[in-house]
Coordinates of C-alpha atoms in Angstrom, one line a residue:
M1 CA -39.1 -44.3 -5.2
G2 CA -39.5 -48.0 -4.5
Q3 CA -41.4 -49.7 -1.7
Y4 CA -39.2 -50.4 1.2
K5 CA -39.5 -53.8 2.9
T6 CA -36.1 -54.0 4.7
P7 CA -35.2 -51.6 7.7
G8 CA -32.3 -49.3 6.9
V9 CA -31.3 -46.0 5.5
Y10 CA -31.9 -45.2 1.7
I11 CA -30.6 -42.5 -0.2
V12 CA -32.7 -40.9 -3.0
E13 CA -31.0 -38.5 -5.6
K14 CA -33.0 -36.0 -7.4
N15 CA -32.1 -34.0 -10.5
A16 CA -32.0 -30.3 -9.6
F17 CA -31.5 -28.9 -13.2
P18 CA -33.3 -29.8 -16.3
N19 CA -31.7 -31.4 -19.4
S20 CA -29.8 -29.2 -21.6
V21 CA -29.7 -28.7 -25.3
V22 CA -26.4 -29.0 -26.8
E23 CA -25.7 -26.9 -29.8
V24 CA -24.7 -29.2 -33.0
A25 CA -21.8 -28.6 -35.1
T26 CA -22.4 -26.5 -38.2
A27 CA -19.2 -26.3 -39.8
V28 CA -18.7 -29.8 -41.1
P29 CA -18.6 -30.0 -45.0
A30 CA -18.6 -33.3 -46.9
F31 CA -16.3 -33.3 -50.1
I32 CA -17.0 -35.9 -52.7
G33 CA -14.5 -36.4 -55.6
Y34 CA -11.5 -38.4 -57.1
T35 CA -8.2 -39.1 -55.3
E36 CA -4.9 -40.7 -55.9
R37 CA -5.8 -43.6 -53.6
S38 CA -8.2 -44.2 -50.8
D39 CA -6.9 -46.5 -48.1
N40 CA -6.2 -46.5 -44.2
K41 CA -3.3 -48.8 -43.6
G42 CA -4.5 -51.2 -46.2
K43 CA -8.1 -51.0 -45.5
S44 CA -9.9 -49.4 -48.5
L45 CA -11.8 -46.1 -48.0
L46 CA -13.3 -46.1 -51.5
N47 CA -17.0 -45.0 -51.4
K48 CA -16.6 -44.5 -47.7
A49 CA -17.3 -41.2 -45.7
W50 CA -13.9 -40.6 -43.8
R51 CA -13.4 -37.9 -41.2
I52 CA -10.3 -35.7 -41.4
S53 CA -9.2 -32.5 -39.9
S54 CA -6.0 -31.5 -41.9
M55 CA -4.3 -31.5 -45.2
S56 CA -1.7 -34.0 -43.8
E57 CA -4.4 -36.2 -42.9
F58 CA -6.0 -36.1 -46.4
I59 CA -2.5 -36.8 -48.0
S60 CA -2.1 -39.8 -45.6
F61 CA -5.4 -41.4 -46.6
Y62 CA -5.9 -40.1 -50.2
G63 CA -2.5 -39.4 -51.6
G64 CA -1.3 -36.3 -53.5
A65 CA -2.0 -34.0 -56.2
P66 CA -2.9 -35.4 -59.8
K67 CA -0.2 -35.4 -62.3
S68 CA -1.8 -33.1 -64.7
Q69 CA -0.6 -33.5 -68.5
F70 CA -0.4 -30.6 -71.1
A71 CA 0.0 -30.8 -74.7
I72 CA 1.6 -27.8 -76.7
N73 CA -0.3 -27.0 -79.8
A74 CA -0.4 -24.2 -82.2
Q75 CA -3.3 -21.9 -82.0
K76 CA -5.7 -21.9 -84.9
K77 CA -6.2 -18.9 -86.9
G78 CA -9.3 -16.9 -85.8
S79 CA -9.6 -18.7 -82.5
A80 CA -11.1 -16.6 -79.7
I81 CA -9.1 -18.4 -77.1
E82 CA -6.4 -16.3 -75.7
A83 CA -3.0 -17.8 -76.4
D84 CA -0.7 -19.1 -73.6
F85 CA 2.4 -18.0 -75.1
S86 CA 4.0 -17.2 -78.5
V87 CA 7.3 -17.9 -80.3
N88 CA 8.4 -15.9 -83.3
D89 CA 5.0 -14.3 -83.5
K90 CA 3.3 -17.7 -83.6
A91 CA 0.7 -18.4 -80.8
Y92 CA 0.5 -21.6 -78.9
L93 CA -1.9 -23.1 -76.3
L94 CA -1.5 -25.6 -73.5
E95 CA -4.4 -28.0 -73.7
L96 CA -5.0 -30.2 -70.7
Q97 CA -5.0 -33.9 -71.3
G98 CA -7.6 -36.0 -69.9
S99 CA -10.0 -35.1 -67.0
R100 CA -9.3 -32.2 -64.5
Y101 CA -9.4 -33.5 -61.0
F102 CA -10.3 -30.6 -58.6
L103 CA -10.6 -32.3 -55.2
Y104 CA -7.1 -32.3 -54.2
H105 CA -6.2 -28.5 -54.8
S106 CA -9.8 -27.5 -53.6
M107 CA -9.1 -29.3 -50.2
M108 CA -5.8 -27.1 -50.0
L109 CA -8.0 -24.0 -50.5
F110 CA -10.5 -25.2 -48.0
F111 CA -8.0 -25.5 -45.2
Q112 CA -6.3 -22.2 -46.2
N113 CA -9.5 -20.4 -45.7
G114 CA -10.2 -21.6 -42.2
G115 CA -11.6 -25.2 -42.7
G116 CA -11.2 -27.7 -40.1
A117 CA -12.9 -31.0 -39.6
C118 CA -14.7 -32.3 -42.6
Y119 CA -15.7 -35.7 -44.4
V120 CA -14.1 -37.0 -47.6
V121 CA -15.8 -39.5 -50.0
S122 CA -13.4 -40.8 -52.6
V123 CA -15.5 -42.3 -55.5
G124 CA -12.5 -43.2 -57.8
K125 CA -8.8 -42.7 -58.7
F126 CA -7.1 -40.3 -60.9
D127 CA -6.7 -42.9 -63.8
E128 CA -10.6 -43.1 -63.9
A129 CA -13.0 -40.9 -66.0
I130 CA -15.0 -38.6 -64.0
E131 CA -18.6 -39.8 -64.0
K132 CA -21.9 -38.5 -62.9
N133 CA -23.2 -41.6 -61.5
K134 CA -20.1 -42.2 -59.2
L135 CA -20.2 -38.7 -57.8
E136 CA -24.0 -39.2 -57.2
S137 CA -23.4 -42.4 -55.5
G138 CA -21.0 -40.3 -53.1
V139 CA -24.0 -38.2 -52.3
K140 CA -26.1 -41.3 -51.3
I141 CA -23.3 -42.6 -49.0
L142 CA -23.7 -39.4 -47.0
L143 CA -27.2 -40.6 -46.0
K144 CA -25.6 -42.8 -43.3
E145 CA -23.6 -39.8 -41.8
Q146 CA -25.4 -37.3 -39.4
E147 CA -22.6 -34.9 -38.7
P148 CA -22.0 -33.3 -42.1
T149 CA -23.6 -30.1 -42.5
M150 CA -22.4 -28.9 -46.1
V151 CA -22.1 -30.8 -49.3
V152 CA -19.3 -29.7 -51.8
I153 CA -18.4 -31.4 -55.1
P154 CA -15.6 -29.5 -57.0
D155 CA -15.1 -32.3 -59.5
A156 CA -18.8 -31.7 -60.7
M157 CA -17.2 -28.9 -62.8
S158 CA -15.3 -31.5 -64.9
L159 CA -18.6 -33.0 -66.2
D160 CA -20.6 -31.7 -69.2
Q161 CA -22.9 -29.1 -68.1
K162 CA -26.0 -31.4 -68.5
D163 CA -24.6 -34.1 -66.2
G164 CA -23.3 -31.4 -63.8
I165 CA -26.5 -29.7 -63.4
A166 CA -28.3 -33.1 -62.9
L167 CA -25.7 -33.8 -60.1
Q168 CA -26.3 -30.4 -58.5
Q169 CA -30.0 -31.1 -58.5
A170 CA -29.3 -34.4 -56.7
M171 CA -27.4 -32.3 -54.1
L172 CA -30.4 -30.1 -53.7
D173 CA -32.7 -33.0 -53.2
H174 CA -30.4 -34.6 -50.7
C175 CA -30.1 -31.5 -48.6
G176 CA -33.6 -30.0 -48.9
R177 CA -35.9 -33.1 -49.1
V178 CA -34.1 -36.2 -47.8
M179 CA -31.8 -35.0 -44.9
K180 CA -33.2 -31.4 -44.4
N181 CA -30.0 -30.6 -42.2
R182 CA -27.4 -29.5 -44.5
F183 CA -26.5 -27.1 -47.1
A184 CA -25.0 -27.3 -50.6
I185 CA -22.4 -25.0 -52.0
L186 CA -22.6 -24.9 -55.7
D187 CA -20.2 -23.7 -58.5
I188 CA -21.2 -22.1 -62.0
F189 CA -20.2 -23.8 -65.1
D190 CA -17.8 -21.9 -67.1
G191 CA -17.4 -19.5 -64.2
D192 CA -14.1 -18.4 -65.4
K193 CA -15.7 -16.6 -68.3
E194 CA -17.4 -13.3 -68.7
V195 CA -21.2 -13.5 -68.0
Q196 CA -22.0 -11.5 -71.2
D197 CA -19.9 -13.8 -73.6
S198 CA -20.6 -17.1 -72.1
G199 CA -24.1 -17.0 -70.6
C200 CA -22.9 -19.0 -67.9
V201 CA -25.2 -17.5 -65.1
E202 CA -28.3 -17.6 -67.4
N203 CA -27.8 -21.2 -68.4
F204 CA -27.3 -22.2 -64.8
R205 CA -30.6 -20.5 -63.7
N206 CA -32.4 -21.9 -66.5
D207 CA -31.4 -25.6 -66.2
L208 CA -31.1 -25.8 -62.2
G209 CA -34.9 -25.8 -61.7
T210 CA -36.8 -24.6 -58.7
N211 CA -36.7 -27.3 -56.0
F212 CA -35.2 -26.7 -52.6
L213 CA -33.4 -23.7 -53.4
D214 CA -33.2 -22.4 -49.9
Y215 CA -31.0 -25.2 -49.2
A216 CA -28.0 -24.2 -51.3
A217 CA -26.0 -21.0 -52.5
A218 CA -23.9 -20.6 -55.6
Y219 CA -20.8 -18.3 -56.1
Y220 CA -19.3 -16.6 -59.2
P221 CA -16.8 -16.3 -60.5
W222 CA -14.0 -18.9 -60.2
L223 CA -10.8 -18.0 -58.5
N224 CA -7.3 -17.6 -59.6
T225 CA -5.3 -19.0 -56.6
S226 CA -1.9 -19.7 -55.6
V227 CA -2.1 -23.2 -54.3
V228 CA 0.0 -24.8 -57.1
Q229 CA 3.7 -23.7 -57.2
T230 CA 6.0 -23.4 -60.1
S231 CA 8.2 -25.9 -58.3
D232 CA 5.4 -28.4 -58.6
L233 CA 5.7 -28.6 -62.5
S234 CA 8.4 -29.6 -64.9
F235 CA 8.8 -30.9 -68.3
E236 CA 7.3 -34.1 -67.2
N237 CA 3.9 -32.5 -67.2
I238 CA 4.3 -31.9 -70.9
T239 CA 3.3 -34.8 -73.1
N240 CA 4.5 -33.8 -76.6
L241 CA 8.4 -33.1 -75.5
D242 CA 9.4 -33.0 -79.2
V243 CA 7.4 -29.9 -79.6
L244 CA 8.8 -28.5 -76.4
K245 CA 12.4 -29.4 -77.6
E246 CA 11.8 -27.6 -81.1
L247 CA 10.4 -24.6 -79.5
L248 CA 13.4 -24.3 -76.9
D249 CA 15.8 -24.9 -79.8
T250 CA 14.3 -22.0 -81.8
E251 CA 14.6 -19.8 -78.7
V252 CA 18.3 -20.6 -78.3
D253 CA 19.0 -20.1 -82.1
N254 CA 17.4 -16.6 -81.8
T255 CA 19.5 -15.5 -78.7
Q256 CA 22.8 -13.7 -78.8
L257 CA 25.1 -16.2 -77.3
V258 CA 28.4 -17.6 -78.1
D259 CA 28.3 -20.9 -80.1
A260 CA 29.9 -22.9 -77.3
K261 CA 27.2 -21.6 -74.7
K262 CA 24.4 -22.4 -77.4
E263 CA 25.8 -25.9 -77.8
E264 CA 25.8 -26.5 -74.1
I265 CA 22.1 -25.4 -73.7
K266 CA 21.2 -27.4 -76.8
A267 CA 22.6 -30.5 -75.4
Q268 CA 20.7 -30.1 -72.2
I269 CA 17.4 -29.6 -74.5
T270 CA 18.4 -32.7 -76.5
E271 CA 18.1 -34.7 -73.1
L272 CA 14.3 -34.1 -73.1
T273 CA 13.6 -36.7 -75.8
S274 CA 16.8 -38.8 -75.4
D275 CA 16.6 -42.2 -74.1
K276 CA 19.9 -41.9 -72.3
K277 CA 19.9 -39.1 -69.9
T278 CA 23.0 -37.9 -68.3
S279 CA 21.1 -35.8 -65.7
T280 CA 18.3 -36.6 -63.4
S281 CA 14.9 -35.1 -64.0
A282 CA 15.4 -32.6 -61.2
E283 CA 18.7 -31.5 -62.6
L284 CA 17.5 -31.3 -66.2
H285 CA 14.4 -29.1 -65.0
K286 CA 16.7 -26.9 -63.0
N287 CA 19.1 -26.3 -65.9
L288 CA 16.5 -25.7 -68.5
N289 CA 14.7 -23.3 -66.1
A290 CA 18.0 -21.4 -65.6
A291 CA 18.8 -21.3 -69.5
S292 CA 15.5 -20.7 -71.0
Q293 CA 13.0 -17.9 -70.4
L294 CA 10.6 -19.7 -72.7
Y295 CA 10.6 -22.9 -70.6
G296 CA 9.7 -20.9 -67.4
A297 CA 7.0 -19.1 -69.3
I298 CA 5.4 -22.4 -70.3
L299 CA 5.5 -23.6 -66.8
L300 CA 3.8 -20.3 -65.6
S301 CA 1.1 -20.8 -68.1
A302 CA 0.5 -24.4 -66.9
R303 CA 0.5 -23.2 -63.3
A304 CA -2.1 -20.4 -64.0
R305 CA -4.3 -23.1 -65.6
L306 CA -4.0 -25.3 -62.5
N307 CA -4.6 -22.6 -60.1
L308 CA -7.9 -21.6 -61.7
L309 CA -10.3 -23.3 -59.2
P310 CA -14.1 -23.2 -58.7
P311 CA -14.8 -21.3 -55.3
S312 CA -17.0 -23.8 -53.5
A313 CA -14.3 -25.4 -51.5
A314 CA -12.9 -21.9 -50.5
M315 CA -16.4 -20.9 -49.4
A316 CA -16.8 -24.1 -47.3
G317 CA -13.5 -22.9 -45.5
V318 CA -15.2 -19.3 -45.0
Y319 CA -18.3 -20.9 -43.6
S320 CA -16.3 -22.9 -41.1
M321 CA -14.2 -19.9 -40.1
V322 CA -17.1 -17.6 -39.6
D323 CA -19.1 -20.2 -37.5
N324 CA -16.1 -20.9 -35.2
F325 CA -15.2 -17.2 -34.6
R326 CA -18.5 -15.3 -34.9
G327 CA -21.2 -17.9 -35.1
V328 CA -23.5 -19.5 -37.8
W329 CA -25.8 -16.6 -37.4
K330 CA -23.1 -14.3 -39.0
A331 CA -23.5 -14.0 -42.7
P332 CA -20.4 -15.5 -44.5
A333 CA -19.8 -12.6 -46.5
N334 CA -17.4 -9.3 -46.4
V335 CA -14.6 -11.8 -45.7
S336 CA -11.3 -11.9 -47.5
L337 CA -10.0 -15.1 -49.2
N338 CA -6.8 -16.6 -48.6
G339 CA -4.6 -18.4 -51.2
V340 CA -6.5 -16.3 -53.8
V341 CA -4.8 -13.9 -56.3
S342 CA -7.8 -12.5 -57.8
P343 CA -11.2 -13.5 -59.1
A344 CA -11.0 -15.0 -62.7
V345 CA -13.6 -12.3 -63.8
E346 CA -13.6 -8.8 -62.5
I347 CA -17.2 -7.6 -61.6
T348 CA -18.5 -4.0 -61.3
H349 CA -21.1 -2.6 -59.2
D350 CA -23.7 -2.6 -62.0
Q351 CA -22.9 -6.1 -63.2
Q352 CA -23.5 -7.5 -59.7
E353 CA -27.1 -6.1 -59.8
D354 CA -28.5 -9.1 -61.9
L355 CA -26.4 -11.4 -60.0
N356 CA -27.8 -10.4 -56.6
V357 CA -31.5 -9.7 -57.4
T358 CA -33.4 -11.3 -60.4
T359 CA -36.9 -12.0 -61.2
A360 CA -36.2 -15.6 -61.3
G361 CA -34.9 -15.3 -57.6
K362 CA -31.8 -17.5 -58.1
S363 CA -29.4 -15.1 -56.5
I364 CA -25.6 -15.6 -57.4
N365 CA -23.2 -14.4 -54.7
A366 CA -20.3 -12.4 -56.3
I367 CA -16.7 -12.7 -55.3
R368 CA -15.1 -9.3 -56.0
S369 CA -11.6 -7.6 -55.6
F370 CA -11.4 -4.3 -54.0
I371 CA -8.5 -1.9 -53.9
G372 CA -6.6 -2.3 -50.6
E373 CA -8.8 -5.1 -49.4
G374 CA -8.0 -7.9 -51.6
T375 CA -10.7 -10.5 -52.8
L376 CA -13.9 -10.4 -50.8
V377 CA -17.0 -12.5 -50.7
W378 CA -19.7 -9.9 -51.6
G379 CA -22.9 -11.7 -51.2
A380 CA -24.8 -13.8 -48.7
R381 CA -28.0 -15.1 -50.4
T382 CA -29.3 -18.5 -51.0
L383 CA -30.6 -19.5 -54.5
D384 CA -34.1 -18.8 -53.2
G385 CA -33.5 -15.0 -53.4
N386 CA -37.2 -14.1 -53.7
S387 CA -38.0 -15.7 -50.4
L388 CA -38.6 -13.3 -47.4
D389 CA -38.1 -16.4 -45.0
W390 CA -35.0 -18.2 -46.6
R391 CA -33.2 -15.2 -48.7
Y392 CA -30.1 -15.4 -46.6
I393 CA -27.6 -18.0 -46.1
N394 CA -27.1 -17.4 -42.2
V395 CA -31.0 -17.6 -41.7
R396 CA -31.3 -21.0 -43.4
R397 CA -28.2 -22.4 -41.6
T398 CA -29.1 -20.8 -38.2
M399 CA -32.6 -22.5 -38.4
I400 CA -31.0 -25.9 -39.4
M401 CA -28.7 -25.6 -36.3
L402 CA -31.6 -24.7 -34.0
E403 CA -33.9 -27.6 -35.3
E404 CA -31.2 -30.3 -35.1
S405 CA -30.1 -29.1 -31.5
I406 CA -33.6 -29.3 -30.1
K407 CA -34.7 -32.4 -32.0
L408 CA -31.7 -34.3 -30.5
A409 CA -32.4 -32.9 -27.1
T410 CA -36.0 -33.8 -27.1
K411 CA -35.2 -37.2 -28.3
A412 CA -34.6 -38.2 -24.6
Y413 CA -38.5 -37.6 -23.9
V414 CA -39.8 -39.9 -26.4
F415 CA -42.2 -42.4 -24.5
E416 CA -42.3 -40.2 -21.4
P417 CA -45.7 -39.4 -20.0
N418 CA -47.6 -36.8 -22.0
V419 CA -48.3 -34.8 -19.0
S420 CA -47.7 -31.2 -17.5
N421 CA -44.4 -32.1 -15.9
T422 CA -42.9 -33.2 -19.2
W423 CA -44.3 -30.2 -20.9
V424 CA -42.7 -27.9 -18.4
T425 CA -39.3 -29.6 -18.5
I426 CA -39.1 -29.6 -22.3
K427 CA -40.3 -25.9 -22.3
S428 CA -37.7 -24.8 -19.7
M429 CA -34.9 -26.8 -21.7
V430 CA -35.7 -25.0 -24.9
N431 CA -36.0 -21.6 -23.3
N432 CA -32.5 -21.9 -21.7
F433 CA -31.0 -22.9 -24.9
L434 CA -32.6 -20.2 -26.8
T435 CA -31.7 -17.6 -24.2
S436 CA -28.1 -18.6 -24.5
I437 CA -28.2 -18.2 -28.3
W438 CA -29.9 -14.8 -27.9
K439 CA -27.1 -13.6 -25.4
R440 CA -24.5 -14.5 -28.1
G441 CA -26.3 -12.4 -30.8
G442 CA -27.9 -15.3 -32.6
L443 CA -31.4 -14.0 -32.2
A444 CA -32.8 -10.6 -32.8
G445 CA -34.6 -8.7 -29.9
A446 CA -34.0 -6.4 -27.1
T447 CA -35.2 -8.9 -24.6
P448 CA -35.5 -12.8 -24.7
E449 CA -39.4 -12.3 -25.0
D450 CA -38.8 -10.2 -28.2
A451 CA -36.3 -12.7 -29.4
F452 CA -38.2 -16.1 -29.1
G453 CA -41.3 -17.9 -27.6
V454 CA -41.7 -21.6 -26.6
Y455 CA -45.2 -22.8 -26.3
V456 CA -46.4 -26.4 -25.2
G457 CA -49.5 -27.6 -23.4
L458 CA -53.1 -28.7 -23.5
G459 CA -55.2 -26.0 -25.0
E460 CA -52.2 -24.1 -26.3
T461 CA -50.6 -26.5 -28.8
M462 CA -52.4 -29.7 -28.2
T463 CA -55.9 -30.9 -28.1
P464 CA -57.2 -33.7 -26.1
Q465 CA -57.2 -36.0 -29.3
D466 CA -53.5 -35.3 -29.7
I467 CA -52.7 -36.6 -26.2
L468 CA -54.8 -39.6 -26.9
D469 CA -52.9 -40.2 -30.1
G470 CA -49.6 -40.0 -28.2
V471 CA -48.7 -36.7 -29.9
L472 CA -46.6 -33.9 -27.9
R473 CA -46.5 -30.7 -29.8
V474 CA -43.9 -27.9 -29.2
T475 CA -44.2 -24.6 -31.1
V476 CA -41.1 -22.4 -31.2
L477 CA -41.0 -18.9 -32.6
V478 CA -37.7 -17.2 -33.2
A479 CA -36.7 -13.9 -34.5
L480 CA -33.5 -14.6 -36.6
S481 CA -31.0 -11.9 -37.2
R482 CA -30.7 -10.8 -40.9
P483 CA -27.6 -9.3 -42.6
A484 CA -27.7 -5.5 -43.4
E485 CA -27.2 -6.1 -46.9
F486 CA -28.0 -2.5 -48.0
I487 CA -26.7 0.4 -45.7
E488 CA -28.4 3.7 -46.8
I489 CA -26.9 7.0 -45.3
T490 CA -28.8 10.1 -46.1
F491 CA -27.1 13.4 -46.3
Q492 CA -28.9 16.8 -46.2
Q493 CA -27.6 20.4 -46.1
Q494 CA -28.7 22.6 -43.1
M495 CA -28.8 26.3 -42.5
Q496 CA -25.5 28.0 -41.1
K497 CA -25.9 28.3 -37.3
S498 CA -22.9 30.4 -36.6

């Protein structure tokens, strides 16, 4: 209240309520990878974090799917790789040419599983080789963004394992040491292969290191999805059309058709390698698909290869969906995956034991299929599986949310007098916020006093020297809810009573 010098009526308004703590967003992943293009109405978005909220926005800014090219090659004798198809008892493989760009199809999987607002960092185009340094530079770009709460890099699986692990270590360092307010979702290299045969999980655990494991989770195996349709593919996805023509001719020769019909089909097949085509590409594809079973089988094999995706993007969608409908304190597990046909590898109950609990502590969350339930996420642990504090994903992410929310709210009191009025205001503000979280089930306890405690004051959290140094200390104790990971039901016989 100022000093009055002029006679008159003065109105003074006083705040009746303390400042409130606003809960920060928890379901905002940042995706880093390669795209077809990166522009916004002529303005480049390359190496920039750009916020989108739908697949249509992604397409408008970053373009469509990569034009994947396959070569048809005969399978070598003694090869352990399963053949994609066979003709006259001769096995053939479809070999992907160039790099595999996962980001576009991973974004489709993210939005199908409940994803919403997210950030995209495009570090290059489809005609460029996938490089660790470019993807790692995308991680550094996120230093300037405060909103993202998750980091996902599906294209890391296209690097060799040494570079990929180094990139994942950079993700852990970014989340756990630099920012401390976001969570990394990691994929397993060769996650489409059996654990016993490939040693993929053991290699992942041995190479990843031990730093900041509580800020990340990993999932196994990869997923057989349905994001790519057969209609998205045609003979234009085959590089060696002469081999395709030869195989289709062989199929026609071995079918029991009248000669006139054979000649009609062969004329269409000839157009594959002809410089002068009488049909458009769409018409030729339609005719070949109708006339040849082998042609359809080859496209189905190519589709299956493209639909094999790492699970990190789908899990980012699950995190977002669970956060929005249940809260960040609900473990993102026992949830079915949309757009997923099956896990690439079927895991049994016994096989999951080593994934979930290990002496190294690096827990790997399993994705399993159950009869009548579909494909479920069947694990909710961080990579720091031996830590009683940070073993569970929801515990770490809930703590991040509480820390960031209270941090932003108390920023308003920087440079305020370090006196009891300020202490009481901050204490009541934090108390009100934590009470609301407790009422929604985010904290464990029958009463608010059991769920949390807020302490601030001289002789309680501060010494006279702290006040002279300009330090205001607030201590917050919270009882976070943990998932019922193991439910034990005891059965016992009793004596007959009647």
